[in-house]
PDB file of C-alpha atoms in Angstrom:
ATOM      1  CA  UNK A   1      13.821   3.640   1.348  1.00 58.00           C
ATOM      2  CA  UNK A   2      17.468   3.544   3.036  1.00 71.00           C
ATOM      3  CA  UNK A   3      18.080   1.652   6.148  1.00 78.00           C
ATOM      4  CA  UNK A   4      19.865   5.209   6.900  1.00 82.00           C
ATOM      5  CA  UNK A   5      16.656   7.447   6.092  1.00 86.00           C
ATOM      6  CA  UNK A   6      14.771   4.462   8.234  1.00 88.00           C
ATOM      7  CA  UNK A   7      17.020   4.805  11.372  1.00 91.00           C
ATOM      8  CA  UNK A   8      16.874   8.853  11.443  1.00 91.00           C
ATOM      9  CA  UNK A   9      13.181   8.191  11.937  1.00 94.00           C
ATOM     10  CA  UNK A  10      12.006   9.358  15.077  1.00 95.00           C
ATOM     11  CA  UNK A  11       8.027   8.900  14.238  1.00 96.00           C
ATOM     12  CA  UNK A  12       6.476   6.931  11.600  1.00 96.00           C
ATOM     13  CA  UNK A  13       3.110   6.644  10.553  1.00 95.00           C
ATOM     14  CA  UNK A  14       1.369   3.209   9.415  1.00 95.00           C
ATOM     15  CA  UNK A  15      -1.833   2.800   7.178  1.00 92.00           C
ATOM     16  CA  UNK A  16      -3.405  -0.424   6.061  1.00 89.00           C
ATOM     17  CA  UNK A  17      -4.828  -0.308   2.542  1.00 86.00           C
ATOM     18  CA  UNK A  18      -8.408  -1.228   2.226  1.00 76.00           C
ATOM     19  CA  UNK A  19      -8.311  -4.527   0.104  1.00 75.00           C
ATOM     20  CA  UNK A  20     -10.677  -7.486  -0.047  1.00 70.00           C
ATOM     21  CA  UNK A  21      -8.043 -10.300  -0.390  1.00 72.00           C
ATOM     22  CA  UNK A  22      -5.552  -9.599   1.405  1.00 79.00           C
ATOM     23  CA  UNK A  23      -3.257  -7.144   3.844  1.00 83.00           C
ATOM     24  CA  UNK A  24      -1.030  -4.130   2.319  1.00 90.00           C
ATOM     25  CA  UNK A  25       0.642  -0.952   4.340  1.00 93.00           C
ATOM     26  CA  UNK A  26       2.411   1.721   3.489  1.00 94.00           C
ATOM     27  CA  UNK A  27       4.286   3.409   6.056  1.00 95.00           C
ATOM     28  CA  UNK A  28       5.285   6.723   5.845  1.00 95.00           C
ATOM     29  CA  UNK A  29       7.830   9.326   7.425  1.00 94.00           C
ATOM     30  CA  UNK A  30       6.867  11.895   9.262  1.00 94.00           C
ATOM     31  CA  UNK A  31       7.551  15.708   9.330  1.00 90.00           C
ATOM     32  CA  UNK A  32       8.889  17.932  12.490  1.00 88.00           C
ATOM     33  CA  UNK A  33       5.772  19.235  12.514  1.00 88.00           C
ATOM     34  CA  UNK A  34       4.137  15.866  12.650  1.00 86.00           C
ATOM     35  CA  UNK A  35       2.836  15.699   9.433  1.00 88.00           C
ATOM     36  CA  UNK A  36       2.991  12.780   7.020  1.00 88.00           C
ATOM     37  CA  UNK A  37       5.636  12.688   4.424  1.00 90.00           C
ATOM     38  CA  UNK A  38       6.875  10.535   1.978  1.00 88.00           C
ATOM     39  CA  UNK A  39       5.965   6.358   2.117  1.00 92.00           C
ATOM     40  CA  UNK A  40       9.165   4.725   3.592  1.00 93.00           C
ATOM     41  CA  UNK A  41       7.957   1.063   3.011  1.00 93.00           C
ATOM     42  CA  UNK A  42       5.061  -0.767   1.750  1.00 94.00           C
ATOM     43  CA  UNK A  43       3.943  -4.194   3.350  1.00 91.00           C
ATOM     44  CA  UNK A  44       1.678  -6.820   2.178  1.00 86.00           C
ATOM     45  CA  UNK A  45       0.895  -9.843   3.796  1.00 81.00           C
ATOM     46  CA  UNK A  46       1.214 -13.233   2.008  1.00 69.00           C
ATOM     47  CA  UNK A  47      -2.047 -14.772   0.705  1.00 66.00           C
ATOM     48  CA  UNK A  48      -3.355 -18.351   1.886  1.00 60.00           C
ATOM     49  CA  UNK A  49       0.367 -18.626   3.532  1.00 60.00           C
ATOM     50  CA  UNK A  50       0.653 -22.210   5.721  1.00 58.00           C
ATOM     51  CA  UNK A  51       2.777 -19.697   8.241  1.00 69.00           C
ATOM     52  CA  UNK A  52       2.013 -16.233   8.908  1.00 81.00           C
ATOM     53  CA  UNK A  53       4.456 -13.803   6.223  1.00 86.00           C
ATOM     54  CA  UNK A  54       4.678 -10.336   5.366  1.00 90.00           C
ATOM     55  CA  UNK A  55       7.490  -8.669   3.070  1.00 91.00           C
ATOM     56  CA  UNK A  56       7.956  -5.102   3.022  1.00 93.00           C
ATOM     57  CA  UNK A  57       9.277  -3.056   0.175  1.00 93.00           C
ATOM     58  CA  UNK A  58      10.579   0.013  -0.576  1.00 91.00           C
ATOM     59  CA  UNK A  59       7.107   0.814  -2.645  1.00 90.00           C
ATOM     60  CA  UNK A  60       3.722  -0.425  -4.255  1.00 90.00           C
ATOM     61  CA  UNK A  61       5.551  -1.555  -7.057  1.00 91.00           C
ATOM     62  CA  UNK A  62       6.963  -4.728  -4.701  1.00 91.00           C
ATOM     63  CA  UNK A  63      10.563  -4.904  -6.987  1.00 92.00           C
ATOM     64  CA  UNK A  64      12.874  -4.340  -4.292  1.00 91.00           C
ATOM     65  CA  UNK A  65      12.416  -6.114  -0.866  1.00 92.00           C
ATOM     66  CA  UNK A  66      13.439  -4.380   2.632  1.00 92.00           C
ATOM     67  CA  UNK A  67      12.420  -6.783   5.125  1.00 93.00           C
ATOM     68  CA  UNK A  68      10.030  -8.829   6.009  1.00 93.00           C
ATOM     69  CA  UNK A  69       8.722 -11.559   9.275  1.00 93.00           C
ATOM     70  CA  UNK A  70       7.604 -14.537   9.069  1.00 91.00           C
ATOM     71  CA  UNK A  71       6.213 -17.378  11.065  1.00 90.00           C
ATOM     72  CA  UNK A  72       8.435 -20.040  12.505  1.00 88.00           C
ATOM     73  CA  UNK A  73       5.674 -22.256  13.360  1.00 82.00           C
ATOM     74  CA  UNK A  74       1.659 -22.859  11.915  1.00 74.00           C
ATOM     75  CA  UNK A  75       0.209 -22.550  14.973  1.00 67.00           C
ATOM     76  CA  UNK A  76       0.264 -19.094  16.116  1.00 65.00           C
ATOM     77  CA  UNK A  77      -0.723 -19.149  19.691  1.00 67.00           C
ATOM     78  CA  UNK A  78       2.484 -17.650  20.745  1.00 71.00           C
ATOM     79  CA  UNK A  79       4.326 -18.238  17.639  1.00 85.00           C
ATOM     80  CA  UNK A  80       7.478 -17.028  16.940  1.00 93.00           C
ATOM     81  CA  UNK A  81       8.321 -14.172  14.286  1.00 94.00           C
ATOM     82  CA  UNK A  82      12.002 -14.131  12.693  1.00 96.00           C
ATOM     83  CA  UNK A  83      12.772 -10.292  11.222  1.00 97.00           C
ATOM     84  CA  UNK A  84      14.681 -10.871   8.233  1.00 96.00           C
ATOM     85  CA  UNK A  85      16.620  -8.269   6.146  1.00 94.00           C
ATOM     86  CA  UNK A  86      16.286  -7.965   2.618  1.00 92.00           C
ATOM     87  CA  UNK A  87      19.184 -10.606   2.228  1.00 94.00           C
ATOM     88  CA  UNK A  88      17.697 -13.383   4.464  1.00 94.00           C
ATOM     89  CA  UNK A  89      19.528 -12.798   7.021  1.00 95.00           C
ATOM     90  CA  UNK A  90      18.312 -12.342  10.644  1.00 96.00           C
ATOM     91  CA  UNK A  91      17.786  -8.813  12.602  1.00 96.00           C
ATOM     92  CA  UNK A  92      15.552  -9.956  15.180  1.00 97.00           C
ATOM     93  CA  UNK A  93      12.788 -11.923  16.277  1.00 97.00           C
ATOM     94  CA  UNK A  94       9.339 -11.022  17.898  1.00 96.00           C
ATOM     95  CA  UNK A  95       6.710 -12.856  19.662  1.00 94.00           C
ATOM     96  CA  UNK A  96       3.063 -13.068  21.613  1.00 90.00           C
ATOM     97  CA  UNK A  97       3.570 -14.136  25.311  1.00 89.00           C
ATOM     98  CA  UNK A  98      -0.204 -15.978  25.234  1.00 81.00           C
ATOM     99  CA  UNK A  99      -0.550 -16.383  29.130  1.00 75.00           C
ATOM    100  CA  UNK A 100      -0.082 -12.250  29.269  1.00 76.00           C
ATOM    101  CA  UNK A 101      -1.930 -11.420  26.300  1.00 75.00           C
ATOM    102  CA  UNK A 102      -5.324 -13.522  27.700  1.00 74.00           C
ATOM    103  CA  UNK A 103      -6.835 -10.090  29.198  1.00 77.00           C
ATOM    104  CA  UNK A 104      -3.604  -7.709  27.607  1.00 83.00           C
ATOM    105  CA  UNK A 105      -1.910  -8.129  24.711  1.00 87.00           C
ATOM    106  CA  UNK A 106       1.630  -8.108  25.321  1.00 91.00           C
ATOM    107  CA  UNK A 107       4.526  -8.622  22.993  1.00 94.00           C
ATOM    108  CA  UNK A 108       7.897  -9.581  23.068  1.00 97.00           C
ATOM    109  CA  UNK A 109      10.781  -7.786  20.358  1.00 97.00           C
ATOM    110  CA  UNK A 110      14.262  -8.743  20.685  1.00 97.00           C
ATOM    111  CA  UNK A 111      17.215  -6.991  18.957  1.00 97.00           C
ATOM    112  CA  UNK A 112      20.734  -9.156  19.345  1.00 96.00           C
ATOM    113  CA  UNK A 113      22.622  -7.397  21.821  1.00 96.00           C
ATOM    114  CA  UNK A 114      20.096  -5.611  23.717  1.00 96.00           C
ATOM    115  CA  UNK A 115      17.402  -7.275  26.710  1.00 97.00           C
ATOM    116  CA  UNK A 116      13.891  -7.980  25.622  1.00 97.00           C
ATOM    117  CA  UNK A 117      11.352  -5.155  24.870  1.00 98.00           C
ATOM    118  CA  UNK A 118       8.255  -6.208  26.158  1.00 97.00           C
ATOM    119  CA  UNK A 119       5.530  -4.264  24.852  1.00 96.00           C
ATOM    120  CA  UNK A 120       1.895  -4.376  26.191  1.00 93.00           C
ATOM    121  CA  UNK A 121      -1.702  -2.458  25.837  1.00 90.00           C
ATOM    122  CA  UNK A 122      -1.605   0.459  27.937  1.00 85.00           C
ATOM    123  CA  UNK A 123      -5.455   0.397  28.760  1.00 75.00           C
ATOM    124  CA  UNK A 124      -6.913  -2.510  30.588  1.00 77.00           C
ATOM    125  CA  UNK A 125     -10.120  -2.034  30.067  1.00 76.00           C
ATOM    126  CA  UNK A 126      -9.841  -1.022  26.180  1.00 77.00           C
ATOM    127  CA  UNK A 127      -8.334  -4.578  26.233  1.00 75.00           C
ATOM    128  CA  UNK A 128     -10.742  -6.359  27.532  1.00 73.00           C
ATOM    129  CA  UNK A 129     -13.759  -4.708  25.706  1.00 73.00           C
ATOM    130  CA  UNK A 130     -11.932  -5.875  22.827  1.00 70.00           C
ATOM    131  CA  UNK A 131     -11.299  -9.185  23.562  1.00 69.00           C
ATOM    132  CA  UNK A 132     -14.932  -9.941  24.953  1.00 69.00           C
ATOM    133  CA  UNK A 133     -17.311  -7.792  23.264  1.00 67.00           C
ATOM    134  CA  UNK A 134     -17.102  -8.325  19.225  1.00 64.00           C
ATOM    135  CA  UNK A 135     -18.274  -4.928  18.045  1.00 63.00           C
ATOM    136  CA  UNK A 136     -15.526  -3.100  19.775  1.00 65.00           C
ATOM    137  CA  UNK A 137     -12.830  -4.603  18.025  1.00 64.00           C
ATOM    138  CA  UNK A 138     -12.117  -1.753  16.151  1.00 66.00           C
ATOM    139  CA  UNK A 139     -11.668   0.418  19.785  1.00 71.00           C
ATOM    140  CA  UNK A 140      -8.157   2.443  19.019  1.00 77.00           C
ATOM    141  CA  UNK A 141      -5.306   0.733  21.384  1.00 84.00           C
ATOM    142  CA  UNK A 142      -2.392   2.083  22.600  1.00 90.00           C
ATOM    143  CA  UNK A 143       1.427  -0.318  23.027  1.00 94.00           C
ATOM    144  CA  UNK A 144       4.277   0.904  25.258  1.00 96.00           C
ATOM    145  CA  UNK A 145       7.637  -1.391  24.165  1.00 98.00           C
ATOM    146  CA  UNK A 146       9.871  -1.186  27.029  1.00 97.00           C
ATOM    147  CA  UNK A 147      13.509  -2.028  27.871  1.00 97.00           C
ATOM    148  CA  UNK A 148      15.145  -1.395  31.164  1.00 95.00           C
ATOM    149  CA  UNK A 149      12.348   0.086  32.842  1.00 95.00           C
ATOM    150  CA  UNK A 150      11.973   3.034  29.723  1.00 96.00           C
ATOM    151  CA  UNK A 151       9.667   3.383  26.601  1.00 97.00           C
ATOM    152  CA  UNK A 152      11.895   2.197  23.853  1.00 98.00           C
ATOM    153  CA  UNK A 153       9.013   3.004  21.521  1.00 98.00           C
ATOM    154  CA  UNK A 154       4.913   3.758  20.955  1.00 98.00           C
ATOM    155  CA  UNK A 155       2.788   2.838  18.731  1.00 96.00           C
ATOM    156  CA  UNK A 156      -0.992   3.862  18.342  1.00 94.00           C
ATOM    157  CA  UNK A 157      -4.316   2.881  16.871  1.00 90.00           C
ATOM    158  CA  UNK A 158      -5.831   6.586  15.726  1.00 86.00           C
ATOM    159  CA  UNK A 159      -9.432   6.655  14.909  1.00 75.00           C
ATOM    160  CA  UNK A 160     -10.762   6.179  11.168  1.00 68.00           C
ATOM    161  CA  UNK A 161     -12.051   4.175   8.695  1.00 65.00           C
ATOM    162  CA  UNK A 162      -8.269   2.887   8.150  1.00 73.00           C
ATOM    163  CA  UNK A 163      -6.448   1.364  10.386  1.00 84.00           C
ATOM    164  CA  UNK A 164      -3.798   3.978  10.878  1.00 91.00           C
ATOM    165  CA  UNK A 165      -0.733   3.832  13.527  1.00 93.00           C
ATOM    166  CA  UNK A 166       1.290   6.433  15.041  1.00 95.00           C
ATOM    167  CA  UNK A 167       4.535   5.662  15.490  1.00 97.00           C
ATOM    168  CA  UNK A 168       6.849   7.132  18.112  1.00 97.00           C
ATOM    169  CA  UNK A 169      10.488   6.120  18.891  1.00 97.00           C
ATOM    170  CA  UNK A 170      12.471   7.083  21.829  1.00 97.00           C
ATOM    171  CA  UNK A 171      15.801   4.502  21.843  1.00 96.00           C
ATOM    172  CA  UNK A 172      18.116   6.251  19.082  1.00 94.00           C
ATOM    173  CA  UNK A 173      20.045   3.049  18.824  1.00 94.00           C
ATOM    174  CA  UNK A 174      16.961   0.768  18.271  1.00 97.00           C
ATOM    175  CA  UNK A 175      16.860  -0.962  14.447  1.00 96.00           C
ATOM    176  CA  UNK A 176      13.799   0.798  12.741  1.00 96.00           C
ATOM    177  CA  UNK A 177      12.880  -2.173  11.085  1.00 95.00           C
ATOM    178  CA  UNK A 178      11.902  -4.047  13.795  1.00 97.00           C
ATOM    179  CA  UNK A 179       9.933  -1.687  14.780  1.00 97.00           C
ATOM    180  CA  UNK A 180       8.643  -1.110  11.734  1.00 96.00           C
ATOM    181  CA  UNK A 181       8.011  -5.092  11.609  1.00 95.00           C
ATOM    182  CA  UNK A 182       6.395  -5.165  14.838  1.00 96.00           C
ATOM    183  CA  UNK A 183       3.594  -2.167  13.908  1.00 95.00           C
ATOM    184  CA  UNK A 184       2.568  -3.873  11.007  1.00 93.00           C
ATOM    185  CA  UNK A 185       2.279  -7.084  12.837  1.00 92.00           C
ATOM    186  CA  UNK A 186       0.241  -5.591  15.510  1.00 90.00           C
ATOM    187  CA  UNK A 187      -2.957  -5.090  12.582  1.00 86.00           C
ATOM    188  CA  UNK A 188      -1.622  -8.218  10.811  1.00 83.00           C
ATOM    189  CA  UNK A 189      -1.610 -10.139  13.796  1.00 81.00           C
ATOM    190  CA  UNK A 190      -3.059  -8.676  16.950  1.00 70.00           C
ATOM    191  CA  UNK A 191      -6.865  -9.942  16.681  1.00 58.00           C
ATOM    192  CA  UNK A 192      -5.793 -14.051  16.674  1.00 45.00           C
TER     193      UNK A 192
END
């Protein structure tokens, strides 16, 4: 993957792997007709990490790094996320506003230059069957990230025995790894 095949994405789809030890995604492209295509990245979460990390690559093989988030702090009630590029260096941060995400979940992406995105679960009640009734964790959600009043981006829990995530982006000028960073943190992350 290119950062210049990433940012002509307009839809991406994510799909966690089914493994026993630990967390790996691929995410793929998507066709015009809405079809999957070709994997873009593939993710895998760090194993017995003191702070949350994942690293995504540009496939299974994990050779070459694209990006990747990790904790600033252990303690991740509210933690902060740092977006790092394949270099080190920083292209954003993301992080869980815990008052808001008691009966919502509701996250926070920033991109330098622009204002927050503030992304929360569309369905109140989806949330809170979720949060209070164990069996219905798996219920598909539904985030709206929005900037200045407008959906910057979407991204969906579809149905399945995977944990798949549909991807839509509506801001042209908004860096496709973050997103990408934030949809994989939202199965990495979203049930703590």
């Amino acid at each position: 993957m290119t950062i210049d095949i990433l940012q002509q994405q307009t839809q991406l789809i994510v799909r966690q792997r089914i493994r026993l030890m630990v967390n790996q995604y691929e995410v793929h492209a998507v066709t015009p007709d809405g079809q999957e295509a070709g994997v873009l990245a593939f993710a895998q979460q760090k194993r017995l990490a003191f702070k949350e990390q994942v690293t995504l690559y540009t496939d299974d093989t994990k050779q070459v790094p694209v990006l990747g988030f990790k904790a600033r702090q252990v303690i991740d009630l509210g933690a902060t996320y740092d977006v790092l590029d394949a270099a080190g260096a920083s292209i954003g941060l993301f992080r869980k506003k815990f008052g808001a995400s008691l009966l919502r979940s509701t996250w926070v992406l920033e991109q330098p230059g622009w204002p927050e995105i503030v992304g929360q679960e569309r369905n109140v009640f989806v949330a809170i069957a979720r949060r209070f009734v164990d069996y219905l964790s798996w219920l598909p959600y539904h985030f709206d990230f929005v900037v200045d009043g407008r959906t910057a981006f979407s991204v969906e829990r579809k149905w399945g025995l995977r944990d798949t995530y549909r991807v839509a982006i509506h801001e042209p000028n908004l860096d496709r790894r973050l997103v990408v960073a934030m949809a994989v943190a939202l199965d990495a992350l979203q049930s703590r």
